[in-house]
XYZ file of C-alpha atoms in Angstrom:
571
model
C 14.614 -21.297 6.828
C 14.807 -18.144 4.800
C 14.143 -16.056 7.965
C 17.510 -17.314 9.277
C 19.320 -16.288 6.027
C 17.846 -13.028 4.926
C 20.907 -11.929 2.992
C 20.921 -15.179 0.929
C 17.211 -15.031 0.335
C 17.455 -11.347 -0.945
C 20.259 -12.349 -3.180
C 18.188 -15.188 -4.574
C 15.366 -12.819 -5.510
C 17.870 -10.429 -7.204
C 19.420 -13.317 -9.077
C 16.140 -14.536 -10.325
C 15.157 -10.867 -11.422
C 18.554 -10.593 -13.176
C 17.946 -13.907 -15.067
C 14.602 -12.748 -16.369
C 15.655 -9.343 -17.757
C 14.731 -8.978 -21.451
C 18.341 -8.125 -22.297
C 19.152 -11.778 -21.357
C 16.104 -13.620 -22.269
C 15.027 -11.774 -25.473
C 11.389 -11.498 -26.277
C 9.230 -12.166 -23.233
C 5.936 -14.003 -23.280
C 2.958 -13.347 -20.991
C 4.221 -15.965 -18.371
C 7.691 -14.412 -18.095
C 6.212 -10.746 -17.982
C 4.085 -11.882 -15.113
C 6.965 -13.515 -13.285
C 9.227 -10.492 -13.810
C 6.512 -8.195 -12.373
C 6.155 -10.498 -9.375
C 9.967 -10.278 -8.816
C 9.733 -6.536 -9.112
C 7.098 -6.375 -6.366
C 9.113 -8.692 -4.181
C 12.206 -6.543 -4.462
C 10.128 -3.414 -3.701
C 8.756 -4.921 -0.504
C 12.119 -6.337 0.531
C 13.784 -2.964 0.069
C 11.647 -1.591 2.894
C 13.705 -3.813 5.259
C 16.923 -4.573 3.287
C 17.360 -1.344 1.305
C 21.141 -1.471 1.018
C 21.252 -5.044 -0.044
C 18.680 -4.505 -2.804
C 20.371 -1.310 -4.112
C 23.767 -2.959 -4.072
C 22.443 -6.006 -6.027
C 20.611 -3.882 -8.537
C 23.683 -1.637 -9.023
C 25.714 -4.817 -9.894
C 23.101 -5.752 -12.313
C 23.309 -2.327 -14.014
C 27.125 -2.646 -14.208
C 26.748 -6.002 -15.921
C 24.175 -4.747 -18.401
C 26.307 -1.757 -19.079
C 29.039 -4.150 -20.201
C 26.618 -6.071 -22.314
C 25.316 -2.956 -24.050
C 28.430 -0.961 -24.580
C 31.205 -3.649 -24.322
C 33.201 -1.251 -22.137
C 33.240 -0.193 -18.467
C 33.258 3.289 -17.120
C 35.046 4.538 -14.125
C 32.806 5.735 -11.384
C 32.977 9.477 -10.550
C 33.747 9.981 -6.868
C 31.046 12.422 -5.448
C 30.914 13.567 -1.844
C 27.553 12.016 -1.258
C 26.234 8.749 0.340
C 27.764 5.493 -0.620
C 24.580 4.410 -2.495
C 24.480 7.514 -4.557
C 28.242 7.165 -5.406
C 27.574 3.629 -6.561
C 24.310 4.244 -8.568
C 24.632 7.651 -10.260
C 27.551 6.801 -12.593
C 25.911 3.631 -13.732
C 22.615 5.535 -14.454
C 24.446 8.151 -16.378
C 26.233 5.616 -18.345
C 22.938 4.207 -19.695
C 21.849 7.752 -20.603
C 25.050 8.703 -22.303
C 25.822 5.469 -24.282
C 22.496 5.108 -26.118
C 22.951 3.645 -29.602
C 20.229 2.709 -32.186
C 21.962 -0.545 -32.919
C 21.182 -2.252 -29.653
C 17.835 -3.937 -29.300
C 17.037 -2.595 -25.853
C 19.073 0.522 -25.839
C 16.080 2.961 -26.305
C 14.173 1.314 -23.491
C 17.227 1.168 -21.269
C 17.859 4.822 -21.815
C 14.169 5.719 -21.077
C 14.277 3.660 -17.849
C 17.637 5.133 -16.797
C 16.169 8.730 -17.372
C 13.356 7.834 -15.097
C 15.625 6.473 -12.412
C 17.804 9.618 -12.498
C 14.678 11.789 -12.295
C 13.636 9.935 -9.151
C 17.258 9.904 -7.845
C 17.405 13.656 -8.157
C 14.292 14.257 -6.086
C 16.214 13.485 -2.813
C 19.798 13.661 -4.084
C 19.680 16.892 -6.267
C 23.032 18.166 -4.964
C 24.896 15.048 -6.216
C 23.542 15.496 -9.756
C 23.956 19.256 -9.712
C 27.472 18.829 -8.521
C 28.131 16.623 -11.571
C 26.715 19.242 -13.927
C 28.442 22.189 -12.321
C 31.774 20.383 -12.262
C 31.529 19.659 -15.978
C 30.504 23.268 -16.793
C 33.561 24.508 -14.932
C 35.854 22.091 -16.679
C 34.533 23.168 -20.061
C 35.077 26.936 -19.324
C 38.870 26.283 -19.428
C 38.748 23.627 -22.065
C 40.642 24.593 -25.413
C 39.447 21.579 -27.473
C 36.689 22.135 -30.039
C 35.297 18.712 -29.528
C 34.023 18.450 -26.098
C 32.032 15.885 -24.006
C 28.776 17.585 -23.116
C 27.000 14.435 -21.636
C 26.941 15.637 -18.074
C 25.532 19.080 -19.082
C 22.686 17.257 -20.727
C 21.664 15.655 -17.443
C 19.769 18.908 -16.798
C 17.017 17.699 -19.003
C 16.430 14.536 -17.136
C 16.352 15.604 -13.491
C 13.518 16.671 -11.134
C 13.606 20.528 -10.737
C 11.290 22.706 -8.665
C 11.379 26.455 -8.701
C 14.365 26.763 -6.424
C 16.411 24.105 -8.290
C 15.702 25.660 -11.720
C 16.876 28.972 -10.272
C 20.109 27.329 -9.227
C 20.614 25.995 -12.803
C 19.972 29.283 -14.271
C 22.292 31.143 -12.008
C 25.125 28.557 -12.604
C 24.594 28.877 -16.328
C 24.870 32.604 -16.196
C 28.193 32.421 -14.530
C 29.696 30.202 -17.051
C 27.886 30.486 -20.394
C 30.081 33.048 -21.996
C 33.311 31.052 -21.354
C 31.899 27.893 -22.828
C 32.748 26.534 -26.338
C 29.884 26.542 -28.940
C 29.120 22.801 -28.612
C 28.650 23.284 -24.919
C 26.615 26.387 -25.307
C 24.271 24.579 -27.650
C 23.964 21.722 -25.069
C 23.113 24.173 -22.310
C 20.529 25.932 -24.497
C 18.713 22.652 -25.423
C 18.953 21.189 -21.887
C 17.677 24.185 -20.017
C 14.658 24.407 -22.195
C 13.788 20.739 -21.266
C 14.495 21.465 -17.641
C 12.006 24.349 -17.729
C 9.196 21.899 -18.961
C 10.115 19.353 -16.281
C 9.464 22.062 -13.790
C 6.166 23.353 -15.309
C 4.756 19.841 -15.895
C 5.735 18.482 -12.460
C 5.074 21.588 -10.387
C 2.434 23.527 -12.348
C 1.203 25.337 -9.154
C 4.616 26.872 -8.673
C 4.683 28.174 -12.236
C 1.231 29.630 -11.828
C 2.250 31.199 -8.624
C 5.273 32.859 -10.492
C 2.713 35.040 -12.208
C 0.876 35.856 -9.032
C 3.892 36.628 -7.058
C 6.912 37.254 -9.386
C 10.290 36.221 -7.996
C 12.978 38.793 -8.469
C 15.895 36.497 -8.430
C 14.455 34.126 -10.919
C 13.538 36.899 -13.325
C 17.055 38.473 -12.874
C 18.877 35.282 -13.691
C 16.447 34.609 -16.628
C 17.047 38.185 -18.094
C 20.774 38.016 -17.685
C 20.867 34.657 -19.473
C 18.575 36.078 -22.171
C 21.043 38.918 -22.798
C 24.018 36.443 -22.967
C 22.185 34.144 -25.452
C 20.974 37.213 -27.495
C 24.695 38.151 -27.879
C 25.527 34.525 -28.964
C 22.828 34.691 -31.580
C 24.882 36.510 -34.284
C 23.699 34.656 -37.421
C 20.356 33.398 -38.635
C 21.433 29.858 -37.805
C 22.250 30.797 -34.290
C 18.974 32.711 -33.931
C 17.096 29.695 -35.009
C 19.001 27.664 -32.361
C 18.308 30.019 -29.468
C 14.784 31.452 -30.042
C 12.889 28.545 -28.301
C 15.011 29.080 -25.132
C 14.678 32.890 -25.342
C 10.919 32.711 -25.306
C 11.152 30.501 -22.297
C 13.610 32.946 -20.517
C 11.022 35.843 -21.316
C 8.174 33.704 -19.879
C 10.192 33.471 -16.616
C 10.094 37.297 -16.340
C 6.333 38.235 -15.879
C 7.013 41.912 -15.465
C 9.087 42.079 -18.630
C 6.303 40.327 -20.679
C 3.968 43.047 -19.504
C 6.448 45.882 -20.223
C 7.381 44.849 -23.754
C 3.721 44.897 -24.824
C 4.059 48.740 -24.709
C 4.850 50.923 -27.716
C 8.020 52.408 -26.039
C 10.300 50.520 -23.547
C 13.498 51.457 -21.838
C 16.708 50.771 -23.323
C 17.516 47.629 -21.224
C 14.404 45.950 -22.475
C 14.641 47.062 -26.150
C 16.370 43.757 -27.181
C 13.454 41.812 -25.742
C 10.889 43.845 -27.743
C 13.073 43.561 -30.863
C 13.292 39.721 -30.358
C 9.435 39.512 -30.272
C 9.179 41.599 -33.338
C 11.650 39.375 -35.205
C 9.657 36.337 -33.987
C 6.293 37.696 -35.394
C 7.950 38.596 -38.675
C 9.507 35.137 -39.105
C 6.220 33.517 -38.256
C 4.518 35.424 -40.941
C 7.130 34.491 -43.546
C 8.888 37.772 -43.500
C 12.098 36.637 -41.677
C 14.002 35.941 -44.844
C 14.853 32.336 -43.760
C 12.862 29.135 -43.739
C 15.026 28.143 -40.731
C 13.850 31.293 -38.810
C 10.272 30.574 -39.729
C 10.502 27.034 -38.401
C 12.191 28.239 -35.158
C 9.687 30.978 -34.724
C 6.815 28.263 -34.934
C 8.548 26.184 -32.177
C 9.057 29.273 -29.874
C 5.420 30.454 -30.381
C 3.984 26.952 -29.595
C 5.955 27.050 -26.423
C 4.651 30.458 -25.565
C 1.119 29.242 -26.152
C 1.674 26.015 -24.189
C 3.158 27.994 -21.222
C 0.264 30.428 -21.162
C -2.230 27.566 -20.513
C -0.610 27.108 -17.100
C -1.331 30.538 -16.087
C -4.839 31.507 -14.836
C -6.486 34.046 -17.143
C -7.875 35.776 -14.086
C -4.308 36.988 -13.273
C -4.618 39.179 -16.390
C -1.014 38.528 -17.292
C 0.672 40.350 -20.160
C 1.566 36.926 -21.525
C -1.938 36.642 -23.028
C -1.361 39.748 -25.060
C 1.790 38.209 -26.539
C -0.259 34.987 -27.317
C -2.932 36.998 -29.109
C -0.431 38.670 -31.284
C 0.980 35.436 -32.718
C -1.763 32.779 -32.519
C -3.496 33.552 -35.781
C -0.296 33.464 -37.890
C 0.839 30.342 -35.974
C -2.281 28.347 -36.710
C -2.170 29.459 -40.373
C 1.390 28.174 -40.672
C 0.924 24.770 -38.885
C -2.585 23.958 -40.091
C -2.494 24.779 -43.800
C -3.860 21.683 -45.655
C -2.530 22.977 -49.000
C 1.008 23.406 -47.557
C 1.603 21.175 -44.650
C 4.224 22.235 -42.251
C 7.415 20.319 -42.541
C 11.044 20.810 -41.536
C 12.287 18.254 -43.986
C 13.133 14.557 -44.173
C 13.317 12.803 -40.870
C 11.263 15.443 -38.970
C 7.788 13.944 -39.272
C 7.683 12.838 -35.663
C 8.839 16.166 -34.377
C 6.532 18.094 -36.658
C 3.433 16.049 -35.494
C 4.472 16.647 -31.879
C 4.642 20.339 -32.518
C 1.181 20.383 -34.206
C -0.285 18.379 -31.286
C 1.180 20.826 -28.764
C -0.296 23.818 -30.684
C -3.757 22.113 -31.097
C -3.956 21.180 -27.399
C -2.752 24.647 -26.330
C -5.199 26.542 -28.566
C -8.050 24.433 -27.211
C -7.075 25.184 -23.665
C -6.695 28.952 -24.510
C -10.109 29.155 -26.250
C -11.954 25.956 -26.937
C -14.617 27.710 -29.066
C -12.065 29.228 -31.455
C -11.994 26.009 -33.448
C -11.118 26.760 -37.113
C -7.959 24.530 -36.769
C -10.292 21.792 -35.453
C -12.434 21.955 -38.507
C -9.357 21.880 -40.787
C -8.046 18.758 -39.097
C -11.410 17.114 -39.249
C -11.995 17.843 -42.986
C -11.845 14.674 -45.094
C -9.777 16.472 -47.760
C -7.091 17.451 -45.206
C -3.939 15.384 -45.298
C -4.100 12.256 -43.121
C -1.421 13.761 -40.855
C -3.990 16.335 -39.791
C -6.371 13.546 -38.800
C -3.617 11.801 -36.828
C -2.888 15.103 -34.980
C -6.592 15.620 -34.287
C -7.064 12.192 -32.585
C -3.773 12.395 -30.599
C -4.732 15.909 -29.385
C -8.148 14.811 -28.245
C -6.582 11.827 -26.451
C -4.238 14.216 -24.604
C -7.025 16.545 -23.730
C -9.055 13.567 -22.257
C -6.166 12.092 -20.273
C -4.431 15.239 -19.101
C -6.645 17.692 -17.487
C -4.542 18.713 -14.333
C -5.616 22.472 -14.057
C -9.024 23.623 -13.060
C -9.317 26.141 -15.855
C -8.489 23.753 -18.668
C -11.602 23.185 -20.627
C -13.066 19.612 -20.789
C -13.601 17.490 -23.940
C -17.370 18.278 -23.817
C -16.596 21.326 -26.151
C -16.011 18.864 -29.142
C -19.005 16.656 -28.570
C -20.776 18.510 -31.359
C -18.321 16.939 -33.787
C -19.047 13.316 -32.733
C -20.684 12.310 -35.985
C -17.666 13.582 -37.974
C -15.284 11.764 -35.550
C -17.274 8.543 -36.150
C -17.077 8.837 -39.824
C -13.328 9.426 -39.637
C -12.925 6.156 -37.580
C -15.080 4.210 -40.109
C -13.206 5.660 -43.083
C -9.873 4.837 -41.634
C -11.011 1.352 -40.621
C -12.026 0.580 -44.175
C -8.630 1.648 -45.484
C -6.866 -0.482 -42.941
C -9.014 -3.529 -43.812
C -8.578 -2.839 -47.608
C -4.794 -2.722 -47.076
C -4.825 -6.065 -45.170
C -6.750 -7.710 -47.880
C -4.672 -6.310 -50.674
C -1.286 -7.050 -49.173
C 0.278 -9.891 -47.210
C -0.786 -9.527 -43.549
C 2.515 -8.116 -42.164
C 3.301 -5.438 -39.629
C 3.046 -1.672 -40.556
C 6.518 -0.330 -40.877
C 7.410 2.697 -38.680
C 9.749 4.146 -41.393
C 6.984 5.206 -43.679
C 5.747 8.778 -43.656
C 2.438 9.516 -41.944
C 0.852 10.283 -45.423
C 1.917 6.907 -46.840
C 0.621 5.048 -43.724
C -2.834 6.727 -43.860
C -3.591 6.795 -47.541
C -6.002 4.405 -49.235
C -3.198 2.151 -50.473
C -1.689 1.656 -46.941
C 1.835 0.538 -47.631
C 3.212 -2.608 -45.821
C 6.702 -3.890 -45.792
C 7.281 -7.305 -47.446
C 9.630 -8.060 -44.422
C 8.368 -8.411 -40.859
C 9.389 -5.671 -38.547
C 9.530 -6.128 -34.818
C 7.683 -3.027 -33.644
C 8.012 -3.947 -29.963
C 11.645 -3.008 -30.175
C 11.156 0.387 -31.949
C 10.724 3.659 -30.008
C 8.417 4.789 -32.730
C 5.399 2.873 -31.365
C 5.650 4.628 -27.965
C 5.622 8.104 -29.425
C 3.341 7.785 -32.415
C 1.013 4.825 -32.388
C -1.059 4.234 -35.510
C -4.255 6.166 -35.905
C -6.610 3.431 -34.859
C -4.337 2.716 -31.878
C -4.861 6.257 -30.590
C -8.626 6.031 -31.305
C -8.832 2.800 -29.319
C -6.793 4.334 -26.609
C -9.175 7.266 -26.403
C -12.015 4.844 -25.717
C -10.188 2.983 -22.966
C -8.741 6.119 -21.239
C -10.062 7.235 -17.935
C -12.205 9.277 -17.417
C -14.738 7.623 -19.662
C -15.335 10.820 -21.551
C -13.715 10.325 -24.944
C -14.860 11.573 -28.416
C -16.201 8.016 -28.975
C -18.259 8.153 -25.942
C -19.670 11.436 -27.217
C -20.667 9.535 -30.314
C -22.488 7.249 -28.178
C -24.353 9.708 -26.019
C -25.450 11.661 -29.029
C -26.729 8.835 -31.126
C -30.464 8.535 -31.449
C -30.430 4.880 -32.494
C -28.212 1.976 -31.815
C -26.820 1.811 -35.437
C -23.882 4.054 -34.713
C -23.024 2.014 -31.505
C -23.177 -1.215 -33.422
C -20.977 0.298 -36.238
C -18.339 1.405 -33.644
C -18.190 -2.026 -31.878
C -18.127 -3.953 -35.103
C -15.279 -1.835 -36.222
C -13.330 -2.540 -33.084
C -14.114 -6.264 -33.280
C -12.561 -6.266 -36.846
C -9.284 -5.051 -35.416
C -9.076 -7.684 -32.760
C -7.974 -10.672 -34.908
C -5.056 -8.620 -36.612
C -2.319 -10.727 -34.980
C 0.391 -9.075 -36.999
C -0.430 -5.737 -35.434
C -0.363 -6.934 -31.880
C -0.501 -3.598 -30.145
C -3.473 -2.366 -32.188
C -5.333 -5.589 -31.517
C -4.596 -5.258 -27.865
C -5.865 -1.719 -27.725
C -9.067 -2.714 -29.518
C -9.690 -5.413 -26.993
C -9.084 -2.736 -24.193
C -11.631 -0.516 -25.920
C -14.220 -3.133 -26.149
C -13.694 -4.065 -22.474
C -14.328 -0.441 -21.523
C -17.406 -0.201 -23.802
C -18.878 -3.259 -21.976
C -18.589 -1.722 -18.532
C -22.127 -1.429 -16.983
C -21.891 2.376 -16.769
C -20.782 2.510 -20.462
C -23.422 0.222 -21.781
C -26.021 2.702 -20.626
C -24.538 5.212 -23.087
C -24.849 2.908 -26.108
C -28.463 4.168 -26.510
C -29.669 6.163 -23.303
C -33.294 5.792 -24.517
C -33.141 2.055 -24.648
C -29.736 0.651 -23.252
C -30.846 -2.964 -22.575
C -32.571 -3.451 -25.880
C -29.533 -1.934 -27.726
C -27.214 -4.250 -25.735
C -28.979 -7.432 -26.868
C -29.445 -6.322 -30.443
C -25.875 -5.509 -31.242
C -25.003 -7.706 -34.076
C -21.543 -8.700 -33.046
C -22.285 -9.278 -29.316
C -21.237 -13.021 -29.372
C -17.875 -12.087 -30.788
C -17.345 -9.305 -28.285
C -18.151 -11.619 -25.380
C -15.589 -14.083 -26.720
C -12.991 -11.328 -26.918
C -13.785 -10.269 -23.252
C -13.449 -13.915 -22.095
C -10.132 -14.204 -23.792
C -8.964 -11.003 -22.322
C -9.959 -11.891 -18.802
C -8.415 -15.451 -19.234
C -5.054 -14.059 -20.336
C-alpha cells in the first residue's frame, strides 16, 4: 500500500523522526536512541529517491525547532540559488547565530548546524560566500558602532579548499579597511578558523603550497597582513591580531624564507619586525602579559602548521620554528608556574598545551623534555591531563606519512601505567569519601585531579554540558586511548613491554573498578569499551607475549570482565 502513496509514506517517516527528537522527548534511553538512528537511516535511504520531499520535511522541522529554541522566527534571506538552498541556509544559520547557554540542547544544535553548513558549503559555496560578501559590503557603509557580524562568522564553519580560501582573503582585502572595529575583529577571528578548516581537510593542498607557491594566494595574504598590521596600533590590538598575522605569513612561503635573513627589503621589514616582537614577547620581554599570551598562541599555530609541511622541502618555516620552540615550551610547560590566561580560560589553555605537545612530538619525537615534565608525578595534574590527551590525539590522528608514530613513547610505558594506577586510586578514594555523585565540570582541572577530588552535593547532568565533549576526565581519555583504533595506544605499549602478567592484571582490574560507577556514566561506558578491546583475540596475545593463554586464564578478575562483556553485547 505504501508503494501507491510514496509521499504519505515519506511524510510518516519524517513525522516519526520529528516526534523522537531530544528537544521534544527530553532524555533518550537506549531504545529511543536505536529507534531514532533507525529513522535516520530510513530517511537517508529514502532521500536517494525522494530527495526534495525529505529536505522539505527536514527544513520544516528545523523551522519548528527554531521557534522552540529562540521563541521567534527569522525572515529567510533570498539568495539566487536553488530552491532547496534558499529554504535550508537561513534556517541553518539561525541555529548557529542564536546559540544561548540557557537552552538544554542549544550547544548540540549549534554543533550539528555547523556540521550541516560545512557539508552544504561543499557543493553550494557560492550561496554561503554570497551571504558573507553581502554582509561585508553592508558593513563597509554602516555608521553604527554596534553591528551584526553573524554572517561574517560563517567563514569559520564552511568547507574551504585552496581556491575558496583565496576568495575569502581577496574579498577581505577589498573591504577590511572600511569596516568598523567589531567587524574587523570578527573577520580576524573567522579567517584564522577558516585557514585551519582548509589545512585539516585538505592537508595535501597546504603541503603543495610549499612545493609550488601560489603568487596570488601569497599576494592576498601579504596585503591583508599589511592592513592588519596598520590596524594593530596598541598592545591590546596587537594581541588580538598576532595569531592571524602568523597565519598570513605562513601563506607566504617565499616571505618566510626571506625574513630569516639579517637584512630584508623595506616592503618586508614589517614582517621581520613582527617576528622579532613575537620572540621578545614569548621570552617575557614584550612589556605586557597580554602580548606574551598572544605570542604563545601565535607560536603554537606556527609549530602546528609546520607539521603539515614535509621537512624534505627544506622550507624556511622550520628556521622560524627553531627560533621560538625552546622559549615556547619553557612558557607552556613550566611546572612551577603553569601557563594561565586567567579565570575561565582553563579549557583554552589546555587545548593550547595539547596543540603544542602534539606539534613538538611531530616536529621531533626524540626531543622530549616537555614529555618528561608532563609525566613527572610532582607536576600539576593539568600536565598529566595534557599528556594523556596528547597521546590520544597522536594515536587517533596520523594522517600524514612523515608524522611519527606512538612507538616513540613506548619506553615510558611503566610511568604511564603508574600514572593510571595513581589516578585510579584518587578517583576511588574520592568516591568512598564523598557521596557517589557526578564530577562537576565547573571545577578547575587542578581541583578535579588532586587527592581530595571534589564532588558537588547536587547532581549535574553532564550529558547536556559541552564540557564533556571537549575535555573528558583523565580516566575517560585513558580508556579512550585503549579502545581507539589502531590498537597501538600507550596502554598497549604497557602490555607488550611487560615481562609478567601482573601489570596486565593491574590494568584490567583498574578498568573493572570503573565499570560500576553508575553516576559517572560516560567514564563507565569508556571503561567497558576499553575492556572489550583488551579482550579481542589479537590484543589478548599482547597481555603477555611469552605466555598469552596462561595469562588470560590467570587474570584475577576474568569472571567480572566476562560479565561486563556479556552486558555490553546484550545492550
